[in-house]
Short mmCIF file of C-alpha atoms in Angstrom, two decimals:
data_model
loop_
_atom_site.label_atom_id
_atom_site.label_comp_id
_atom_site.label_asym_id
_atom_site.label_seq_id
_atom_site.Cartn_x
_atom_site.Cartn_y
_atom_site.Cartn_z
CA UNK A 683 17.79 248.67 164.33
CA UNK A 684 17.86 245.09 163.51
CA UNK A 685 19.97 244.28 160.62
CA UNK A 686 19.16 240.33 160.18
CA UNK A 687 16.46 238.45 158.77
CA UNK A 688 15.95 234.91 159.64
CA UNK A 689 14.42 232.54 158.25
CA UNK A 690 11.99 230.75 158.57
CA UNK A 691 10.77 232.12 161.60
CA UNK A 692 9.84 228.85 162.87
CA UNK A 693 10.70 225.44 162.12
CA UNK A 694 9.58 222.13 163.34
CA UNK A 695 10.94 218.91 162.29
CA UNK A 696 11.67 215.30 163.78
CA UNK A 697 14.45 214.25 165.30
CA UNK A 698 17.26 212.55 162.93
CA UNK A 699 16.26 215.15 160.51
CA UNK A 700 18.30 218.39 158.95
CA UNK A 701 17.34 221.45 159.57
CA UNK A 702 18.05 224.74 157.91
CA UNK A 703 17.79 228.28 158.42
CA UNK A 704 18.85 231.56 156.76
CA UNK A 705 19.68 234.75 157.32
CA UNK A 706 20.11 237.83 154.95
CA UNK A 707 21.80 241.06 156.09
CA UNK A 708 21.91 244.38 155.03
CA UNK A 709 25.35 245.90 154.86
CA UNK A 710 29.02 245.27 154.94
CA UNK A 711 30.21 243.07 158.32
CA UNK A 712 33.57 241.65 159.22
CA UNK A 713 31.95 238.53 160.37
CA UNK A 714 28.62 236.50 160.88
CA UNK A 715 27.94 234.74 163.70
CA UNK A 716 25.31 232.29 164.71
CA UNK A 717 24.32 232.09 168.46
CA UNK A 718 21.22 229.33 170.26
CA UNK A 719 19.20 230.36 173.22
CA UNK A 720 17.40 227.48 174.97
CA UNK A 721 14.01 229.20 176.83
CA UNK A 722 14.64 232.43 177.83
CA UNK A 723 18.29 232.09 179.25
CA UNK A 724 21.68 233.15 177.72
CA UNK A 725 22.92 232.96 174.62
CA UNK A 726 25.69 230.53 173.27
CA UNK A 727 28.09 231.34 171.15
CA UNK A 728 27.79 228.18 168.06
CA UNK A 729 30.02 229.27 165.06
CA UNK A 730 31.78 232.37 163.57
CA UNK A 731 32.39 232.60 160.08
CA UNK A 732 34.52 235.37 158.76
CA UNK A 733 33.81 237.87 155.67
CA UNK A 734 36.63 236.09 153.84
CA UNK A 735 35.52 232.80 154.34
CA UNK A 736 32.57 230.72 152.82
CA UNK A 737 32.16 228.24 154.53
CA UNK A 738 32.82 226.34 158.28
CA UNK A 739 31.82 223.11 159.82
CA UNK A 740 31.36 222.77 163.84
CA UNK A 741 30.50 219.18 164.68
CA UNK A 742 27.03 218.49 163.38
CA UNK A 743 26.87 222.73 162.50
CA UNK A 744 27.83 223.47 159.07
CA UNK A 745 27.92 227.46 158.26
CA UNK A 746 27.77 228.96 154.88
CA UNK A 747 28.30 232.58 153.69
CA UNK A 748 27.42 234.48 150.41
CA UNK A 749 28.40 238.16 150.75
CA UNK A 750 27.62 238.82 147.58
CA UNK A 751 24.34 238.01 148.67
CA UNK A 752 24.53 239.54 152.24
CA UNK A 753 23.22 235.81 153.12
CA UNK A 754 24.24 233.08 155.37
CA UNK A 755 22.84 229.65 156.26
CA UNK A 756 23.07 227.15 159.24
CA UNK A 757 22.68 223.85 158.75
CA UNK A 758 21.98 220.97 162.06
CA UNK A 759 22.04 218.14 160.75
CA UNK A 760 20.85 214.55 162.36
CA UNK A 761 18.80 216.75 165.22
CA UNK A 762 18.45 215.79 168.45
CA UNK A 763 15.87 216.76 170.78
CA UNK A 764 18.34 218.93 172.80
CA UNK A 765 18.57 221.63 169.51
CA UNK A 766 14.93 222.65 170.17
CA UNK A 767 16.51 226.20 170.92
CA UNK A 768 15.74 229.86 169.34
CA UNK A 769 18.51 230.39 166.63
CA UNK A 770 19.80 233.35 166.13
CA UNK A 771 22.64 235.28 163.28
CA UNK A 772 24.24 238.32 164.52
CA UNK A 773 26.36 240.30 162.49
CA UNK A 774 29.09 242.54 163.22
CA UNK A 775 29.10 245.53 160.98
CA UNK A 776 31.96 247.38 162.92
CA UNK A 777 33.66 248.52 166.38
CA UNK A 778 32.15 245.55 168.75
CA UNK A 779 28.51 245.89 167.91
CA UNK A 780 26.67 242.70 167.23
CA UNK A 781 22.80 243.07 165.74
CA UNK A 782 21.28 240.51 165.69
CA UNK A 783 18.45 238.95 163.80
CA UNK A 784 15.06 238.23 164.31
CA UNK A 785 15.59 234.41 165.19
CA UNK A 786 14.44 231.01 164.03
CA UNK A 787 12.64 229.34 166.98
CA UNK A 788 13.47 225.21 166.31
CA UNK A 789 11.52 222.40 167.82
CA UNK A 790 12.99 218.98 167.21
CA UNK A 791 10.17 216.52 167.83
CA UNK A 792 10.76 212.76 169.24
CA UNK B 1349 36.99 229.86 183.90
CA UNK B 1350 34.58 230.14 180.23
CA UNK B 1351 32.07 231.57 182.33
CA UNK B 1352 29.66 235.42 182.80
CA UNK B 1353 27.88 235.29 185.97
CA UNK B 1354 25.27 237.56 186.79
CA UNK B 1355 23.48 238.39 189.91
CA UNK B 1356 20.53 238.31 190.45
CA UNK B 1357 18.92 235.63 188.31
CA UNK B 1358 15.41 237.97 188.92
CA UNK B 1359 14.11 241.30 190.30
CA UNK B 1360 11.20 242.70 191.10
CA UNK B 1361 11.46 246.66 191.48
CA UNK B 1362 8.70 249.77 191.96
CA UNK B 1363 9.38 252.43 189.64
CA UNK B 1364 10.40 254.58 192.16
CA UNK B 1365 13.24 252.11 193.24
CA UNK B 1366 17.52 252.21 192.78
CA UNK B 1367 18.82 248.64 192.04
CA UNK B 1368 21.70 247.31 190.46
CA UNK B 1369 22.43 244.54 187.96
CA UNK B 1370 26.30 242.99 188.17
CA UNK B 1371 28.10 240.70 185.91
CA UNK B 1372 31.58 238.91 186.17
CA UNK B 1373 33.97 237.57 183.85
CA UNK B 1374 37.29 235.93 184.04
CA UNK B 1375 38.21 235.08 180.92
CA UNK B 1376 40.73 238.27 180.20
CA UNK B 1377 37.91 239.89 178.14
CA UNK B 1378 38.87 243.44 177.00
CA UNK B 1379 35.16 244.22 175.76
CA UNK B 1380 31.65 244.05 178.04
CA UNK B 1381 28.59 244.65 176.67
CA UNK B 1382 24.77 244.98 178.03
CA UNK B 1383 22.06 243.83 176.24
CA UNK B 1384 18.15 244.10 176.85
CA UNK B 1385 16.19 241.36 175.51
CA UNK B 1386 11.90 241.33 175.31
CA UNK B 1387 10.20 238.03 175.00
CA UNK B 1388 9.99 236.36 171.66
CA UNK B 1389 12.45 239.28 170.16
CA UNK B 1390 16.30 239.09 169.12
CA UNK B 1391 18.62 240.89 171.82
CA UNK B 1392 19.25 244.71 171.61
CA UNK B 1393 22.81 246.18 172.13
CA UNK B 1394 22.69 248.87 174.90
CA UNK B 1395 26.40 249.20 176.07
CA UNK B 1396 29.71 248.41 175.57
CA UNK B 1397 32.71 248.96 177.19
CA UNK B 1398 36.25 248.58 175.82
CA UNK B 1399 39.33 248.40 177.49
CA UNK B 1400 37.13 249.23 181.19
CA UNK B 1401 35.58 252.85 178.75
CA UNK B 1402 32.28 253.25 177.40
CA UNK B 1403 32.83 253.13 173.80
CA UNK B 1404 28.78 252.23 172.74
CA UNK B 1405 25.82 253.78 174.13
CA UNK B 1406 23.06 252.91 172.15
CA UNK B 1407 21.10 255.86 172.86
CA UNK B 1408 19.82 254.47 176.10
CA UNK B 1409 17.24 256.11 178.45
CA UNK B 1410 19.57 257.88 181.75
CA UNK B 1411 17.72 255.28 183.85
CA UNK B 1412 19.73 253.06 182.67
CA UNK B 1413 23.18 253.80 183.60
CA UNK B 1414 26.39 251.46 183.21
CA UNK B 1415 29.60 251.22 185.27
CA UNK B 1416 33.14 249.07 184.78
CA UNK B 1417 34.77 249.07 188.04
CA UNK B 1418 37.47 247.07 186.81
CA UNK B 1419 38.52 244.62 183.84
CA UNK B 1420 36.18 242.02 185.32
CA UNK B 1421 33.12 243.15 186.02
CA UNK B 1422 30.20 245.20 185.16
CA UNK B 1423 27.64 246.84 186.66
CA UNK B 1424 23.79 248.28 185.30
CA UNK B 1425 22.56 250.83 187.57
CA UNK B 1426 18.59 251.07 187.32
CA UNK B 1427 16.30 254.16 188.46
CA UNK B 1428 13.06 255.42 188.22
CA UNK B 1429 12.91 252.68 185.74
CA UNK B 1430 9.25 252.36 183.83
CA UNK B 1431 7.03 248.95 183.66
CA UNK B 1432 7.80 248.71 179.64
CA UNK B 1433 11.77 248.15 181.31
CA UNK B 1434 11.01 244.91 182.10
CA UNK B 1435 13.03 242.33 179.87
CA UNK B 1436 15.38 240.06 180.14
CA UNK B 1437 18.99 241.97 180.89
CA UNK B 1438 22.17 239.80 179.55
CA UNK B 1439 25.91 240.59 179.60
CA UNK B 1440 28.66 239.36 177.46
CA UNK B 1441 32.28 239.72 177.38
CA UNK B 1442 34.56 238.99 174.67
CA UNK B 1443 37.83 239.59 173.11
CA UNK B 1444 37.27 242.28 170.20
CA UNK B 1445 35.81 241.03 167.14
CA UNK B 1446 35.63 238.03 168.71
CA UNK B 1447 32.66 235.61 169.95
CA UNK B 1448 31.07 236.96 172.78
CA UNK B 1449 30.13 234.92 175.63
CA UNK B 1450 27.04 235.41 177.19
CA UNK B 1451 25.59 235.26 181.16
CA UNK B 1452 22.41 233.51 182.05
CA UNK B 1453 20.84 236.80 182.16
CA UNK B 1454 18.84 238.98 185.06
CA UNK B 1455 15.10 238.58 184.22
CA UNK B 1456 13.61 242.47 185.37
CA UNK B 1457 10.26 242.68 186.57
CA UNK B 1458 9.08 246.47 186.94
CA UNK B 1459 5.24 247.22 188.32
#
């Protein structure tokens, strides 16, 4: 079962602009972890945040985690056409299995 | 090497067909996983295998059956697979509780 709920489901913004999206989870993990998937090819691996930390910055990725509110954000900011990419948080509840959620599918427009 | 391969890129297979999916790694990852992926829908954990032994099987049709050979690669034996099967299959490997690196993936085409 899928623990992670994105959102929004979609987003479309213009390029330059921030964009955010959210994910809530459902039980206890030992880490978060945000992963982008351009058109039906692999995933890659963007930023992992741990339980104990709050929050981590990756170039133009900022992460933030509340697990007091079983919530994390991701944050792109100034996006470039080259984000448009399904987002997705996986979280890692125990032993090596990552569930992810349902994704946030980004357009960046020119 | 940062890279998963995994071969082939597509397949096309009858239902009454034996094919297998491989992936390689050689990054000195201790964990493989399998994961089957529909269209428009978050990736679904099928297998993993730690330290070259299943240690997740996430209650996966016999159809589907996984093999480690060897600390490098990993294979996904299909049979008698059914047309719903088709998806998009993609490995990973990783270090444990780690990030997990992902191959391009095979894209499965059953009729």
């Amino acid at each position: 079962s899928q623990q992670g709920e994105e959102d929004p489901q979609a987003l479309s913004i213009q390029e330059g602009e921030n964009a955010t999206m959210n994910c809530s989870y459902k039980t206890s993990i030992n880490n978060l972890q945000w992963y982008r998937q351009n058109s039906g090819r692999g995933l890659v691996h963007l930023i992992l945040i741990r339980s104990n930390e709050r929050e981590k910055h990756s170039g133009r990725l900022r992460v933030t985690l509340d697990t007091s509110k079983k919530s994390s954000s991701l944050l792109i900011t100034a996006s470039r056409a080259a984000d448009t990419a399904s987002y997705f948080c996986a979280t890692e509840p125990g032993a090596q299995k990552l569930v992810f959620g349902q994704g946030t599918r980004l357009t960046i427009n020119p | 090497d940062t890279e998963v391969t995994q071969t082939p890129k597509h397949l096309v297979m009858g239902m009454t067909n034996k094919k297998s999916l491989k992936c390689e790694q050689h990054m000195g990852h201790r964990a493989m996983y399998w994961y089957k992926q529909k269209a428009k829908k978050p990736p679904e954990l099928m297998f993993v295998y730690s330290y070259e032994k299943l240690s997740i099987n996430e209650s996966v049709p016999s159809r589907f059956s996984p093999e480690c050979p060897n600390s490098s690669l990993l294979n996904l034996h299909l049979h008698a697979l059914q047309p719903e099967d088709s998806a998009l299959y993609l490995c990973a490997s990783s270090q444990p509780y780690m990030a997990q690196y992902f191959g391009p993936g095979t894209r499965l085409l059953v009729l």
